[in-house]
Tab-separated table of C-alpha atoms in Angstrom:
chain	number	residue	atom	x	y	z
A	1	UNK	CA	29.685	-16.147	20.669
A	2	UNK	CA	32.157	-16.725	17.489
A	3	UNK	CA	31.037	-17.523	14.066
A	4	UNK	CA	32.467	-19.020	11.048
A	5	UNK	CA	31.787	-18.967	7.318
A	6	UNK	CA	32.877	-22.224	5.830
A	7	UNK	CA	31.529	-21.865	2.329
A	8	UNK	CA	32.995	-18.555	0.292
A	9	UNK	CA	33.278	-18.131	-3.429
A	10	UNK	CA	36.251	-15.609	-4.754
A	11	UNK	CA	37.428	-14.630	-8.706
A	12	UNK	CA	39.400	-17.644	-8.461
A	13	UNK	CA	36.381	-19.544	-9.524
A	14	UNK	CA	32.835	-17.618	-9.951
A	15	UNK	CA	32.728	-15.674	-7.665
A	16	UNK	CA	32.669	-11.389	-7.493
A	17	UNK	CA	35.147	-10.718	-4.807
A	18	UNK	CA	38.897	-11.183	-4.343
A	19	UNK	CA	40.440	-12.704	-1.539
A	20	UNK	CA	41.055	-9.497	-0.136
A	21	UNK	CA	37.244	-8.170	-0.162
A	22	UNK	CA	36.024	-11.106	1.402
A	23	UNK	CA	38.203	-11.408	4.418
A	24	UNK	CA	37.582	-7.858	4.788
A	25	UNK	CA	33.629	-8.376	4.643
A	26	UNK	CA	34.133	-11.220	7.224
A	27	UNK	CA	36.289	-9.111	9.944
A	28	UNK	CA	33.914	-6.434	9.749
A	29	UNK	CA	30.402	-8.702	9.956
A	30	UNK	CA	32.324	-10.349	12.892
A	31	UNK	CA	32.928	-14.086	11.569
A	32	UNK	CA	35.992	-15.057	13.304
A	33	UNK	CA	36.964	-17.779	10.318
A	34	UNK	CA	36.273	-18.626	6.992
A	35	UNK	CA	37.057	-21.216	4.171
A	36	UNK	CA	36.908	-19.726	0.724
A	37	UNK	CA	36.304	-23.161	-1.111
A	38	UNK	CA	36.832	-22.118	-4.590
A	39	UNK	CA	35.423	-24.595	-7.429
A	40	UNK	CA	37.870	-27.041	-7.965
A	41	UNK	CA	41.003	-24.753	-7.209
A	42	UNK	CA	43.427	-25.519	-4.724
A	43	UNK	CA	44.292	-22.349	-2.218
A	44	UNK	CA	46.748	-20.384	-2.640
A	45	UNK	CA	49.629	-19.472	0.074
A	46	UNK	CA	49.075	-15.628	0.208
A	47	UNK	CA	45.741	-15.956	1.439
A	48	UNK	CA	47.346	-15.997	5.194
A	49	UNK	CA	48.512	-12.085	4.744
A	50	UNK	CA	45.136	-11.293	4.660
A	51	UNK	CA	44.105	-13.624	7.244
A	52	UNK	CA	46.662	-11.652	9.534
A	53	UNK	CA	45.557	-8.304	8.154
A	54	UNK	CA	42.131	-8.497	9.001
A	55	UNK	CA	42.139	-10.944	11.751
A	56	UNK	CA	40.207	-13.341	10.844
A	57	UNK	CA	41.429	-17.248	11.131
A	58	UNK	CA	41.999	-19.153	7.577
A	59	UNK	CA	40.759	-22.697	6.736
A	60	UNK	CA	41.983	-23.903	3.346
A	61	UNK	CA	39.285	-25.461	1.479
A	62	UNK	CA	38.251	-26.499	-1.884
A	63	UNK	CA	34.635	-27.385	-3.271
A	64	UNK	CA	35.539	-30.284	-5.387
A	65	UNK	CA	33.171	-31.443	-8.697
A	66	UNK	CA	32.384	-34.667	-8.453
A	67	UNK	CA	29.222	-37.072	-9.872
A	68	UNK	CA	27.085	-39.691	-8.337
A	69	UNK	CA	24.245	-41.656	-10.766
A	70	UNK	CA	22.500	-38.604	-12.131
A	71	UNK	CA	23.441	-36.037	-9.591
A	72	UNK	CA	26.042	-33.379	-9.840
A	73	UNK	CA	27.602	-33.401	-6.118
A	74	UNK	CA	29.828	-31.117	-4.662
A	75	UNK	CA	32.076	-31.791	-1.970
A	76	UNK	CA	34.009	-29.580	0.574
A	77	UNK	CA	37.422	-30.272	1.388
A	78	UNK	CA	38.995	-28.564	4.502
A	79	UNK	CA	42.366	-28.763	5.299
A	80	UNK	CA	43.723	-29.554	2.354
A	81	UNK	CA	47.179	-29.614	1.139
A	82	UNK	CA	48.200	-28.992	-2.744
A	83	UNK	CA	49.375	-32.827	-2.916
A	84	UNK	CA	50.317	-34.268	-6.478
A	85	UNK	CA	47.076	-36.222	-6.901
A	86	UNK	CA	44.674	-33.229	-6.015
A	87	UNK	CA	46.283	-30.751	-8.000
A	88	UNK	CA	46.595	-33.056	-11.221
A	89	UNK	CA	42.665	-33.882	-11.189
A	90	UNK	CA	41.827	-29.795	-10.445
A	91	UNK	CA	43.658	-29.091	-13.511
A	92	UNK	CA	42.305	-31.685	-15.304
A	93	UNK	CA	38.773	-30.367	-14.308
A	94	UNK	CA	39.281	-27.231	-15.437
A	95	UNK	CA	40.998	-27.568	-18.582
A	96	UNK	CA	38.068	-29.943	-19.608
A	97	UNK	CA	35.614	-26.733	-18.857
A	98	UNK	CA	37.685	-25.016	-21.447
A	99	UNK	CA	37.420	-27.770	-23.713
A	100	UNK	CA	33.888	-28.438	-23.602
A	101	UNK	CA	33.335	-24.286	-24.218
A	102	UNK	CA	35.407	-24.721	-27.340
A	103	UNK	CA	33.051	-28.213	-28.684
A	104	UNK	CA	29.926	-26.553	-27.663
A	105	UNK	CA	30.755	-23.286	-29.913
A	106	UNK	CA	32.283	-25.764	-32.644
A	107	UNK	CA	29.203	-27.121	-32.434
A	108	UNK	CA	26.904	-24.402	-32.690
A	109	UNK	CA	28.753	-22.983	-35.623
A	110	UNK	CA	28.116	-25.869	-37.554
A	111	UNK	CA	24.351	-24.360	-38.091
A	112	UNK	CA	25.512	-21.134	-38.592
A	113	UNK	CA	25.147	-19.968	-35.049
A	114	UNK	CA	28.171	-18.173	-34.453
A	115	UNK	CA	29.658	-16.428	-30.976
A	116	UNK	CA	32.405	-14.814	-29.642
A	117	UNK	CA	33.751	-17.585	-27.695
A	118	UNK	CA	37.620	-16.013	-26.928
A	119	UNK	CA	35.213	-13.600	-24.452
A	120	UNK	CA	34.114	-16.733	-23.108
A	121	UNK	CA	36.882	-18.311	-22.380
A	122	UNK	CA	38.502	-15.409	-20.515
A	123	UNK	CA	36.260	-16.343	-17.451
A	124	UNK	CA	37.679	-18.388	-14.749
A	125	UNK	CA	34.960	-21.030	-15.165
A	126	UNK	CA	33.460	-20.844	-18.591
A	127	UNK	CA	30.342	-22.507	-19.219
A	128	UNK	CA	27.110	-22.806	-20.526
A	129	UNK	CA	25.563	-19.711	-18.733
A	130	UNK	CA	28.308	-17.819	-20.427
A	131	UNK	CA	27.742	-19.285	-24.140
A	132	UNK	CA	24.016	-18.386	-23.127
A	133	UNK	CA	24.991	-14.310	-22.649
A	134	UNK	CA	26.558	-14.712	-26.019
A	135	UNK	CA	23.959	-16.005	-27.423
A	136	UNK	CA	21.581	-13.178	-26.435
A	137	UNK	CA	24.019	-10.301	-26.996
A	138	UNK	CA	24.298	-11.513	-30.961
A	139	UNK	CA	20.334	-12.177	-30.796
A	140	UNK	CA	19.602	-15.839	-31.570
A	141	UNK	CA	17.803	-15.872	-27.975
A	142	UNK	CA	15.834	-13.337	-25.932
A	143	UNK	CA	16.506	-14.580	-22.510
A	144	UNK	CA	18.371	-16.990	-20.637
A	145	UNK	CA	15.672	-19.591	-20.490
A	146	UNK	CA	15.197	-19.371	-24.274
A	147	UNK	CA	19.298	-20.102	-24.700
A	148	UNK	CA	18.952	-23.368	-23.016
A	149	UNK	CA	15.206	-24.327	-24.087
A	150	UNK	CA	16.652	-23.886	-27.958
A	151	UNK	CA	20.292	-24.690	-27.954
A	152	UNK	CA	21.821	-25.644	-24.227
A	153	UNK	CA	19.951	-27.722	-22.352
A	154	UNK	CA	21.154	-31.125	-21.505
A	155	UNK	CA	19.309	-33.451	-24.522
A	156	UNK	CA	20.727	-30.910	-27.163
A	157	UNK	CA	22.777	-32.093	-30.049
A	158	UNK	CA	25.160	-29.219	-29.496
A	159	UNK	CA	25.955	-30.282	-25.410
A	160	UNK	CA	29.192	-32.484	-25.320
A	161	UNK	CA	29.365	-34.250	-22.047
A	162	UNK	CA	31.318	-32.728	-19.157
A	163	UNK	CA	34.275	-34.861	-17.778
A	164	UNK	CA	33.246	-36.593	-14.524
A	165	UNK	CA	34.985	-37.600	-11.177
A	166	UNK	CA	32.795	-40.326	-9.133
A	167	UNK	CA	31.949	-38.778	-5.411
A	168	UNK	CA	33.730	-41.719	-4.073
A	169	UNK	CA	36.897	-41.022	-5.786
A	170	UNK	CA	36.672	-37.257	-5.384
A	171	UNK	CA	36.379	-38.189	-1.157
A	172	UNK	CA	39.100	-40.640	-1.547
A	173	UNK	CA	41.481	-37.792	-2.955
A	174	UNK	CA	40.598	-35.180	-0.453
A	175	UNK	CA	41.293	-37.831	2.153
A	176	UNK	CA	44.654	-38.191	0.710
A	177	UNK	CA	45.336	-34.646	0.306
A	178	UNK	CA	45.234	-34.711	4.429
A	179	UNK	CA	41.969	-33.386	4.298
A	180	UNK	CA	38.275	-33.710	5.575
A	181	UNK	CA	35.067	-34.172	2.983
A	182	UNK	CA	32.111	-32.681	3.193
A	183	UNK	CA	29.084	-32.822	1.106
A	184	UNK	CA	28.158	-29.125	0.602
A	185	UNK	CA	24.463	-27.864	0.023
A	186	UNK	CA	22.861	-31.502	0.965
A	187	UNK	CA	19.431	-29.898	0.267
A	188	UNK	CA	19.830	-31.171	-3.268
A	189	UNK	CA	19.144	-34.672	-2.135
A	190	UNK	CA	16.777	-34.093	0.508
A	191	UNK	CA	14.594	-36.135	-1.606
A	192	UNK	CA	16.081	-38.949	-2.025
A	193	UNK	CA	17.432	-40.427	1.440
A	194	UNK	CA	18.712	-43.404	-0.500
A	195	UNK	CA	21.468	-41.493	-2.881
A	196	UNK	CA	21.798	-39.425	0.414
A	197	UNK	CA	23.439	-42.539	1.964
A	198	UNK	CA	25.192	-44.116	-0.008
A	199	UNK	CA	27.497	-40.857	-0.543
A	200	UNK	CA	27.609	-40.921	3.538
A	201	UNK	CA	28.962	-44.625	2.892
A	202	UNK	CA	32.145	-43.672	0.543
A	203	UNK	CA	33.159	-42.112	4.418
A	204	UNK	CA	32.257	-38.927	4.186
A	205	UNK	CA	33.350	-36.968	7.444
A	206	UNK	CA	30.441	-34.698	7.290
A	207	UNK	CA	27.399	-32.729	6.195
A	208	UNK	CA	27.033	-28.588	5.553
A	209	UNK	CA	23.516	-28.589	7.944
A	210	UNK	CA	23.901	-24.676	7.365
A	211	UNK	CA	23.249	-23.175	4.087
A	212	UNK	CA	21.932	-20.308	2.252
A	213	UNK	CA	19.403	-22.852	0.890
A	214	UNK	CA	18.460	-24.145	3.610
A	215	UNK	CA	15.496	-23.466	5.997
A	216	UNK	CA	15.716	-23.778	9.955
A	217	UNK	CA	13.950	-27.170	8.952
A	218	UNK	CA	16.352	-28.662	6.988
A	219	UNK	CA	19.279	-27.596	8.569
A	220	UNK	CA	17.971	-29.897	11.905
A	221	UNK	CA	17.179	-32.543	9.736
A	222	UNK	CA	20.796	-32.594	8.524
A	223	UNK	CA	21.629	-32.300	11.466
A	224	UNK	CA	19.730	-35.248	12.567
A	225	UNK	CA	21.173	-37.497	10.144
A	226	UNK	CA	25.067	-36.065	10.764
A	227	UNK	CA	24.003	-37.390	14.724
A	228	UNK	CA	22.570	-40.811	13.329
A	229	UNK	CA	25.926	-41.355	10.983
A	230	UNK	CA	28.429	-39.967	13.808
A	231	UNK	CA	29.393	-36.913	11.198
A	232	UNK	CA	30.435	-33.436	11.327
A	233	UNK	CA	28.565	-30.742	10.694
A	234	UNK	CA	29.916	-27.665	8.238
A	235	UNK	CA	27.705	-24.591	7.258
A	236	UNK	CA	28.355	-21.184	5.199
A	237	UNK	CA	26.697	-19.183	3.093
A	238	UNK	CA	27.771	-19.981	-0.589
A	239	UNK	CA	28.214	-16.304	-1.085
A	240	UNK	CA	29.483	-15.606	-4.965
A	241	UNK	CA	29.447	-12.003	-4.021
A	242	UNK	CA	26.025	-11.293	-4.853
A	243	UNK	CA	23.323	-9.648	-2.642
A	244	UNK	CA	20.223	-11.730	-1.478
A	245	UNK	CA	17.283	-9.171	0.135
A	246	UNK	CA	19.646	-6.225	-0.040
A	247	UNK	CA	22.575	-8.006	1.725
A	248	UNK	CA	25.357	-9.345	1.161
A	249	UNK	CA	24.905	-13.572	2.574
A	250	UNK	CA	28.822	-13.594	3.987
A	251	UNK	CA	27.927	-13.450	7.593
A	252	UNK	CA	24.347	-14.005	7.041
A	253	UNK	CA	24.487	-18.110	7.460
A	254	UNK	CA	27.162	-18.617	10.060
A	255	UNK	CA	28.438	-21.116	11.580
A	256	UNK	CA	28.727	-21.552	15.480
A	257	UNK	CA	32.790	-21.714	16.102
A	258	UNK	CA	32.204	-25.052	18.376
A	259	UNK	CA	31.540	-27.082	15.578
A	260	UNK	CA	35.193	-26.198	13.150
A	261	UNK	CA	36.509	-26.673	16.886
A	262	UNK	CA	34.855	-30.267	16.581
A	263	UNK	CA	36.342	-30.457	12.737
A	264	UNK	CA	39.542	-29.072	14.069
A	265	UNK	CA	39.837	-31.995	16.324
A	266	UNK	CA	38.899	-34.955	13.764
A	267	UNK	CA	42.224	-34.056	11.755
A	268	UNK	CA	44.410	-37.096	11.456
């Protein structure tokens, strides 16, 4: 039976591998396609020579930021194309990460709490968990938890608001882009069935039942509800590159091949 990973995180966002150690850990754990959905960054053409190289089919996708009431919710587009619209709100995204570093540090400094913030912003996808290292390495915190408890968690006066896309419009623009939406990890709102469906009512086309997160429970309850709401089902493992239990998780969540046949056929 084939398997796919739709859900793969490279350097191009925060992730540990390149493009060209993850296709390679995917040909030889025997998934026969994968999507690496970077954080808001569109695909890039030269993925396909490693695609041929090691065999292993190529979906371009994208996990896309987006918000909905209180909830950060992230969305996976496959299929996408670089279109005008999609590529103007990716960079938008991401130069506001930058920007928000740069606050956040102007912000801090005001009190005398001073970082290296041009090692910061070297990352990919600079954030808070990055200001928090700095904040360790020059002392003012002892751990992780202490950074945010003292100086970065969401009420703090040094926080500046991150930019926002709604989940409808973020669906709308994948849509454009020729693509197909998907809300990725949907465990986050497994909770609240109400949020849950109003996001499935800005026409989604599916859910990611299969996830690292997940248990065998909640992936047939997403399930369910992708049945009840005529949806597609997605699933991958979310790997950054890390190891979970001694393994690495590409190949570890998989997704039987039937179901990106099924996505394969609801392109437009």
């Amino acid at each position: 039976m084939k398997y796919c990973d739709l859900h793969l995180h490279s350097t191009l966002s925060d992730g540990l591998f390149d493009i060209e150690k993850i296709f390679k850990t995917a040909s030889k754990e025997g998934i026969s396609a994968i999507s690496i959905t970077d954080h808001d960054h569109i695909p890039e053409s030269g993925y396909r020579y490693y695609s041929d190289k090691y065999r292993v089919e190529y979906i371009p996708g994208i996990e896309l930021t987006t918000y909905y009431n209180s909830y950060e919710v992230h969305v996976l587009g496959y299929y996408i194309k670089p279109t005008l619209e999609l590529t103007a709100l990716t960079e938008e995204i991401n130069e506001s990460r930058f920007k928000r570093v740069e606050q956040i540090c102007d912000n801090l400094a005001k009190d005398n709490i001073v970082i290296d913030r041009e090692d910061i912003l070297k990352h990919k996808n600079p954030g808070r968990p990055h200001i928090a290292k700095k904040l360790i390495e020059k002392g003012y915190c002892k751990s992780f938890n202490d950074a945010f408890q003292k100086y970065l968690g969401n009420n703090s006066k040094y926080i500046v608001p991150k930019f926002q896309v709604s989940t409808e419009k973020g669906i709308e623009i994948i849509h454009k882009s020729g693509g197909l939406a998907f809300l990725a990890h949907p465990v986050y709102l497994k909770d609240d069935r109400e949020s849950l469906n109003k996001i499935i009512s800005f026409n989604i086309d599916g859910l990611e039942a299969v996830h690292s997160l997940h248990s065998a429970v909640d992936e047939e309850y997403f399930r369910s509800i992708a049945k009840e709401n005529n949806l597609l089902v997605s699933g991958g493992s979310d790997c950054h590159g890390g190891i979970k239990n001694g393994k690495i998780l590409i190949g570890k969540f998989k997704l039987p091949y039937s179901e990106l046949k099924r996505i394969k056929e609801s392109i437009k």
